mmCIF file of C-alpha atoms in Angstrom:
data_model
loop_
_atom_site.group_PDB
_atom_site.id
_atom_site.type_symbol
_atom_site.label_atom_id
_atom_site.label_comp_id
_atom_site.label_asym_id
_atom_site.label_seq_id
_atom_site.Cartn_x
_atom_site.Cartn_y
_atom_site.Cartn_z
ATOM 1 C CA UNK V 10 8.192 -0.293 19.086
ATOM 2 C CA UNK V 11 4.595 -0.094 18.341
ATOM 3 C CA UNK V 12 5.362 1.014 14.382
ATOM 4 C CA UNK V 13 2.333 2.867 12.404
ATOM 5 C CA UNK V 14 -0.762 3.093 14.576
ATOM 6 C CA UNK V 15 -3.885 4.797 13.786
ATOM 7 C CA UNK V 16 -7.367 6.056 15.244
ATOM 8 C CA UNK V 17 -9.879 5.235 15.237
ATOM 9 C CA UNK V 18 -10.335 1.747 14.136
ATOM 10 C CA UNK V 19 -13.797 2.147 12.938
ATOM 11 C CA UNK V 20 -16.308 5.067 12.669
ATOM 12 C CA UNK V 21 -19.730 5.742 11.240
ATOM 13 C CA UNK V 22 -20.332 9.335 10.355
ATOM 14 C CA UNK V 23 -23.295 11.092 9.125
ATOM 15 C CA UNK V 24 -23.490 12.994 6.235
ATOM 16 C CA UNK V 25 -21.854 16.733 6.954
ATOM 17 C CA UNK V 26 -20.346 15.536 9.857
ATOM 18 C CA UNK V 27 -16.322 15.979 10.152
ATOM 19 C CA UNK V 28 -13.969 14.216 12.063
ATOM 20 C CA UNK V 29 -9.690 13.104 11.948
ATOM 21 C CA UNK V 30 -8.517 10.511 11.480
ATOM 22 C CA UNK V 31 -5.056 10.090 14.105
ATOM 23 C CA UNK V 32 -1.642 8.488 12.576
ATOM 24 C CA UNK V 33 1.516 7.814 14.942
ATOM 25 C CA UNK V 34 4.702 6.174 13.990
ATOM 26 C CA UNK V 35 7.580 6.125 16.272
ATOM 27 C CA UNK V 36 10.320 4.859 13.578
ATOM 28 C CA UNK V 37 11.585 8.648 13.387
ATOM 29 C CA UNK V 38 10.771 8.253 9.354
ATOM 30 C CA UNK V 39 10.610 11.506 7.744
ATOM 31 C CA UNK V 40 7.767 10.498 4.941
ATOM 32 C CA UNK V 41 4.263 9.717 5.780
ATOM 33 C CA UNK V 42 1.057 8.898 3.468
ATOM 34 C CA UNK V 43 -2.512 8.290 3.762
ATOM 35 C CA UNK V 44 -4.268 5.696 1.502
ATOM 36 C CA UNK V 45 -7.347 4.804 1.004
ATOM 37 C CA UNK V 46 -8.787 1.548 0.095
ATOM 38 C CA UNK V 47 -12.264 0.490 -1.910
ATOM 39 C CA UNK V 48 -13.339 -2.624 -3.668
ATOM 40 C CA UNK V 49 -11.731 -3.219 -7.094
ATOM 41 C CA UNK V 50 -9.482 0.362 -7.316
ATOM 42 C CA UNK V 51 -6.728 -0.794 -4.825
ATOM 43 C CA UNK V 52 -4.907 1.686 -2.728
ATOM 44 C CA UNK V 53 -5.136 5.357 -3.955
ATOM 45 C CA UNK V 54 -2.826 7.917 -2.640
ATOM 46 C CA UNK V 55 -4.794 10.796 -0.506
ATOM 47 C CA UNK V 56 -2.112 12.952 1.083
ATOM 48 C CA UNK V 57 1.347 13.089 1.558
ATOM 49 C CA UNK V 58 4.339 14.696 4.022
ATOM 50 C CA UNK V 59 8.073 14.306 3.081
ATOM 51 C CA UNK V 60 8.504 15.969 6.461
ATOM 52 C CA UNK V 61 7.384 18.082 9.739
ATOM 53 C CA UNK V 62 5.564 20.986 8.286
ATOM 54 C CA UNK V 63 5.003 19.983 4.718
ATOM 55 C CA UNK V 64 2.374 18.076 2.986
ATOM 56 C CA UNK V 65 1.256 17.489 -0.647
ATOM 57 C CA UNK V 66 -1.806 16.416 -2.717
ATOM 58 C CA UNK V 67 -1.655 12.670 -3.903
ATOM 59 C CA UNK V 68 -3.917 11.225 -6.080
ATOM 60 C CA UNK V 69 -7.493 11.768 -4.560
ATOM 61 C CA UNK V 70 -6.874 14.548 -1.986
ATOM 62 C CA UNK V 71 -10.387 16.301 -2.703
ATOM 63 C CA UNK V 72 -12.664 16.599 0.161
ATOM 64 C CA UNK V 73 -9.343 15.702 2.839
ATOM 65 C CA UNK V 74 -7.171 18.080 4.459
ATOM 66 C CA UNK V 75 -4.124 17.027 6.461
ATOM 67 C CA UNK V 76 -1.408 18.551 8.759
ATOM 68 C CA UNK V 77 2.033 17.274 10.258
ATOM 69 C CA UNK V 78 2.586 19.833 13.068
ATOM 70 C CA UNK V 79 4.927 17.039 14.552
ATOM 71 C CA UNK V 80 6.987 14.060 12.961
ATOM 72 C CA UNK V 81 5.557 11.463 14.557
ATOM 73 C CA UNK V 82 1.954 12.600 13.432
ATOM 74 C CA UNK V 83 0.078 12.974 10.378
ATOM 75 C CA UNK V 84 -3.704 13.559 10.563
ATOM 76 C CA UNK V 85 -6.329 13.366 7.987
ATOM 77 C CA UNK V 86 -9.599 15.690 7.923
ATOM 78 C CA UNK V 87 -12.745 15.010 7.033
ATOM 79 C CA UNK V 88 -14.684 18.674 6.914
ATOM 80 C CA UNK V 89 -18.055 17.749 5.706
ATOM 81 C CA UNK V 90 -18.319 13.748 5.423
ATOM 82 C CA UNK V 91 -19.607 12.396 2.166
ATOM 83 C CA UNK V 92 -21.030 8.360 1.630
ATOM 84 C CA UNK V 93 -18.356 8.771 -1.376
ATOM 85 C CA UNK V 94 -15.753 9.210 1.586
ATOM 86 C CA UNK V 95 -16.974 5.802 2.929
ATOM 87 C CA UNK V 96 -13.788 3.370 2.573
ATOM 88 C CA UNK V 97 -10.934 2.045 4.799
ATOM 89 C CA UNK V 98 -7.788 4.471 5.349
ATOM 90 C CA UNK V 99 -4.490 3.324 5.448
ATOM 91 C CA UNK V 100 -1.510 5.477 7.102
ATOM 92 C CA UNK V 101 1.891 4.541 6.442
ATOM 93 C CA UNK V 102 5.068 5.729 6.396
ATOM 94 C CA UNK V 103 8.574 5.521 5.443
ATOM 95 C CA UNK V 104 12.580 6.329 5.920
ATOM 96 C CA UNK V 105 14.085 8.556 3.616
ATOM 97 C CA UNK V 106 16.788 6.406 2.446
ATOM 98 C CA UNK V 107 17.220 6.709 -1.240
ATOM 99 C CA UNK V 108 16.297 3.427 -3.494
ATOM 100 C CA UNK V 109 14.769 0.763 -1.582
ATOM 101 C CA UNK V 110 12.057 2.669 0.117
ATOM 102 C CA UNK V 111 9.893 0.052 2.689
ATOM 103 C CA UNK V 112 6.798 1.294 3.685
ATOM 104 C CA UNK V 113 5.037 0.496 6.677
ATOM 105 C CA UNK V 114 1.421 0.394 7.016
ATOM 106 C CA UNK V 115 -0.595 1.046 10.322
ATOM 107 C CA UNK V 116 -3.787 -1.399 11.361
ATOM 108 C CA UNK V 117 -6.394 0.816 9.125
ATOM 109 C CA UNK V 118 -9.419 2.499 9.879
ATOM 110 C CA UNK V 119 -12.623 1.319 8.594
ATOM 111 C CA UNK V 120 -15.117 4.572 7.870
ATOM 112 C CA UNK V 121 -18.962 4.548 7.091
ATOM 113 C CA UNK V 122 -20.806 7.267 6.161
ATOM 114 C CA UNK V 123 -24.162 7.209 6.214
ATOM 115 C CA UNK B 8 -2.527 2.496 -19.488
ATOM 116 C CA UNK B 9 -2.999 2.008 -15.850
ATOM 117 C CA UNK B 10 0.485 2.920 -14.261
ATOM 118 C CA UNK B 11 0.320 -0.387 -12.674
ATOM 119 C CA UNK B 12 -1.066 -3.437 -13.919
ATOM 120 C CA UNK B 13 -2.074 -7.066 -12.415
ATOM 121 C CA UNK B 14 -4.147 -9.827 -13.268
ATOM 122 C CA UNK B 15 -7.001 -9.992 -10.467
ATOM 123 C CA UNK B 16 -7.241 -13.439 -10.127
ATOM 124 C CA UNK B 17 -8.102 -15.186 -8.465
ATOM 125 C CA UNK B 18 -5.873 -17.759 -8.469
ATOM 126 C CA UNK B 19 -7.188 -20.811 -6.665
ATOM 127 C CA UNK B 20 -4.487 -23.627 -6.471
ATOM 128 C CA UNK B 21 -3.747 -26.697 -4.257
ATOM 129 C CA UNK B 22 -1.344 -27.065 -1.635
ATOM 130 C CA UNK B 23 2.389 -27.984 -3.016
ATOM 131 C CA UNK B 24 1.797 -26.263 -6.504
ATOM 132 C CA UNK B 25 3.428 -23.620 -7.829
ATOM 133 C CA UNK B 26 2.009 -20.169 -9.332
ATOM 134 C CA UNK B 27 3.223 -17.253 -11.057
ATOM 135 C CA UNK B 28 1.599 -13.438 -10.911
ATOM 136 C CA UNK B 29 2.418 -10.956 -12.897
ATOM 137 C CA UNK B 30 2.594 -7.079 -13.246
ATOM 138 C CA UNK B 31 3.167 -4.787 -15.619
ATOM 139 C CA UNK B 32 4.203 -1.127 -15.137
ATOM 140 C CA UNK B 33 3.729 2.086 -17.254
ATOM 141 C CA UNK B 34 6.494 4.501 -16.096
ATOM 142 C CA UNK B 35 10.271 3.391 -18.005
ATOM 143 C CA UNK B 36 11.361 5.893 -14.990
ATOM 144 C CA UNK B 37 10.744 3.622 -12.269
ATOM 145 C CA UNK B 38 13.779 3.026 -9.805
ATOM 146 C CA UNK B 39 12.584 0.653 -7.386
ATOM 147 C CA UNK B 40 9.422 -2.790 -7.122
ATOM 148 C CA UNK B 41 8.594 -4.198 -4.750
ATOM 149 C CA UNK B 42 5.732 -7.030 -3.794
ATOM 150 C CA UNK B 43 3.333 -6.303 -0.537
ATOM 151 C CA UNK B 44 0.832 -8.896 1.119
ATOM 152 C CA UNK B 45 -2.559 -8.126 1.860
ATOM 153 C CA UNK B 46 -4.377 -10.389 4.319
ATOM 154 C CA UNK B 47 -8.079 -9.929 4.150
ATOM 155 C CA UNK B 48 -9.200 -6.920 6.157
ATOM 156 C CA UNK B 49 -5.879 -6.458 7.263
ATOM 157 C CA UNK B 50 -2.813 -3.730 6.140
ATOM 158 C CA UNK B 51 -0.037 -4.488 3.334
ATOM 159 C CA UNK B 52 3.164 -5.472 4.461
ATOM 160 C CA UNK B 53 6.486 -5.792 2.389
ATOM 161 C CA UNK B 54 7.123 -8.945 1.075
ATOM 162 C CA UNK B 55 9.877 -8.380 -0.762
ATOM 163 C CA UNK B 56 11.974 -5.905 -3.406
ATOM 164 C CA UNK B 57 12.797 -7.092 -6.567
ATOM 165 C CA UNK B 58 16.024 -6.134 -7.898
ATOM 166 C CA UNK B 59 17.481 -6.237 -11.378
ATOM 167 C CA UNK B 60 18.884 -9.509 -11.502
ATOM 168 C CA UNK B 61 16.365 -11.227 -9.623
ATOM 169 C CA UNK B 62 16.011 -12.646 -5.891
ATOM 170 C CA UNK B 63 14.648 -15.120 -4.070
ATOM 171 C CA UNK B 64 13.221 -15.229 -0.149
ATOM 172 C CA UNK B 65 12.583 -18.917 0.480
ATOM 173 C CA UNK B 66 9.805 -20.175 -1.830
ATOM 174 C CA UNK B 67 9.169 -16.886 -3.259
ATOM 175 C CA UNK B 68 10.808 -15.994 -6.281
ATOM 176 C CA UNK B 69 10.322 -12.023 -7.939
ATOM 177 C CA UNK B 70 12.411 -10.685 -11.376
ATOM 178 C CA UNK B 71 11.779 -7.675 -12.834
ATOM 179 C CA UNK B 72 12.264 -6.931 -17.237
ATOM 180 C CA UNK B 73 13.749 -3.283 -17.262
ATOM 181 C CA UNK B 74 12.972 -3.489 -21.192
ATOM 182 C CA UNK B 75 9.522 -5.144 -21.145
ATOM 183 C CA UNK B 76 8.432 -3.108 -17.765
ATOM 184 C CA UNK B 77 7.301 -6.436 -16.193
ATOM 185 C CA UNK B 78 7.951 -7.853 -12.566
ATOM 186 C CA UNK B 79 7.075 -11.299 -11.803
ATOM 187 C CA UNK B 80 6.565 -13.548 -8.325
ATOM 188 C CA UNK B 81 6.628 -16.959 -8.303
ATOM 189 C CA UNK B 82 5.619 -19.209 -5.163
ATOM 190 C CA UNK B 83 6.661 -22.384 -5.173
ATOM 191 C CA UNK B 84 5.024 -25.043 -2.872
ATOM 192 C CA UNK B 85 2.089 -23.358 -1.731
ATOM 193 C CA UNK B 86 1.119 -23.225 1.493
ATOM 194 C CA UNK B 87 -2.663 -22.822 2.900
ATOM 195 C CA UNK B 88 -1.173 -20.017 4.612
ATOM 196 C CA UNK B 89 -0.023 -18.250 1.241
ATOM 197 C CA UNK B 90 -3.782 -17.472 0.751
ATOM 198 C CA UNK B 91 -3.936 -13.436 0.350
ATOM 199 C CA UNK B 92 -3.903 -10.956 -2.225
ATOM 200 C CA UNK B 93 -0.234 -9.957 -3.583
ATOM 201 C CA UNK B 94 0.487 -6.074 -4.655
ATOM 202 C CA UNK B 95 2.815 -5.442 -7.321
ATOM 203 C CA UNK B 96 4.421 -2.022 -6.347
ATOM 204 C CA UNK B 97 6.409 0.617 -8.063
ATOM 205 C CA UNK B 98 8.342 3.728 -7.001
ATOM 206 C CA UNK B 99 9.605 6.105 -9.558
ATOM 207 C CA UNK B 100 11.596 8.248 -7.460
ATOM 208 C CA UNK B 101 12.908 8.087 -3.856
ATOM 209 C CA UNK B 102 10.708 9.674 -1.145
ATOM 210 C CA UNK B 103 8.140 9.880 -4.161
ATOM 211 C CA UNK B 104 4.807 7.935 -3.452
ATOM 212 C CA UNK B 105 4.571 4.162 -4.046
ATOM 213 C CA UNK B 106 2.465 3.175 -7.066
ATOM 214 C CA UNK B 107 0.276 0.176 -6.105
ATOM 215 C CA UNK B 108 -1.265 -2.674 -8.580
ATOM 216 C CA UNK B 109 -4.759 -3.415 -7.522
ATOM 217 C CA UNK B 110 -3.552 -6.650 -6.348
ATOM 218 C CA UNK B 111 -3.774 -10.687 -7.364
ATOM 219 C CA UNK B 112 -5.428 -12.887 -5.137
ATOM 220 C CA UNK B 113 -4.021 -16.305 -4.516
ATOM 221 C CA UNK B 114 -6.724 -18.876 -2.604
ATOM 222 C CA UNK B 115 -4.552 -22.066 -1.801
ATOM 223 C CA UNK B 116 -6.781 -25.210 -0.497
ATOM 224 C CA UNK B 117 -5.816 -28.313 0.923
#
């Protein structure tokens, strides 16, 4: 059971530049979110799916797209990189169980953008 | 109001003593807290939930104030290896998005 993993650990893009970022759970949780993380503002909600096909807007979804063609996947876009965009991501995800909801976090990945 | 609120720290104690963080939330609605660890450069990972009439987990102690919106942790007998930064976390509805504090940091040194 390898949990939340993500990729790539680390990347340096340049300005403009786009890339996707890869998150894999195989916990069969319905719920997935991606999080990102900077200095002294704590973990700020991006994106989220309650399930295969859907997504919503979280806190600080401009400049990110995501999809969740599949349940084990969620991916994050980047279409035109920004040094604003610079920051470690954070996939997790969850069960659907009502009340106590755990989330589990994958490794992060650490993005520079020049 | 921030929706979640924590004293930064950091907290820099000795081995053996205790400490106490606390957090403060903003939404009366919220159903369910919880407390994550953050190891530096590393993910969050559960700690514990906190439940209405308090629970412990060993040396770790959390209660939550429905009516003053405030969840505590205590940590008893510190341990070098207790050295992270502790999120106070809120949900307001099921299968909703978590609500994180910006996190405490405890330094514990021998």
């Amino acid at each position: 059971n390898a949990g939340v993993t993500q990729t790539p650990k680390f990347r340096v893009l340049k300005t403009g530049q786009s890339m996707t970022l890869l998150c894999a759970q195989d916990m069969n949780h319905e719920y997935m979110y991606w999080y990102r993380q900077d200095p002294g503002m704590g973990l700020r909600l991006i994106h989220y799916s309650v399930g295969e096909g859907t997504t919503a807007k979280g806190e600080v979804p401009d400049g990110y797209n995501v999809s969740r063609l599949k349940k084990q996947n969620f991916l994050l876009g980047l279409e035109s990189a920004a040094p604003s965009q610079t920051s470690v991501y954070f996939c997790a995800s969850s069960d659907q169980i009502a009340g106590l909801e755990t989330q589990y976090f994958g490794p992060g990945t650490r993005l520079l953008v020049l | 109001r921030k929706e979640v609120e924590q004293d930064p720290g950091p907290f820099n104690v000795p081995e053996g003593a205790t400490v106490a963080f606390n957090c403060t939330y903003s939404n009366s609605a919220s159903q369910s807290f919880f407390w994550y660890r953050q190891d530096c450069r590393k993910e969050p990972k559960l700690l514990m939930s906190v439940y209405s009439s308090g629970n412990e987990d060993g040396r770790f102690t959390a209660q939550l104030n429905r009516a003053s919106q405030y969840i505590s942790l205590l940590i008893r007998d510190s341990k070098l290896s207790d050295s992270a930064t502790y999120l106070c976390v809120v949900n307001v509805k099921a299968g909703t998005a978590l609500i994180f504090g910006k996190g405490t940091t405890l330094s514990v040194s021998s």
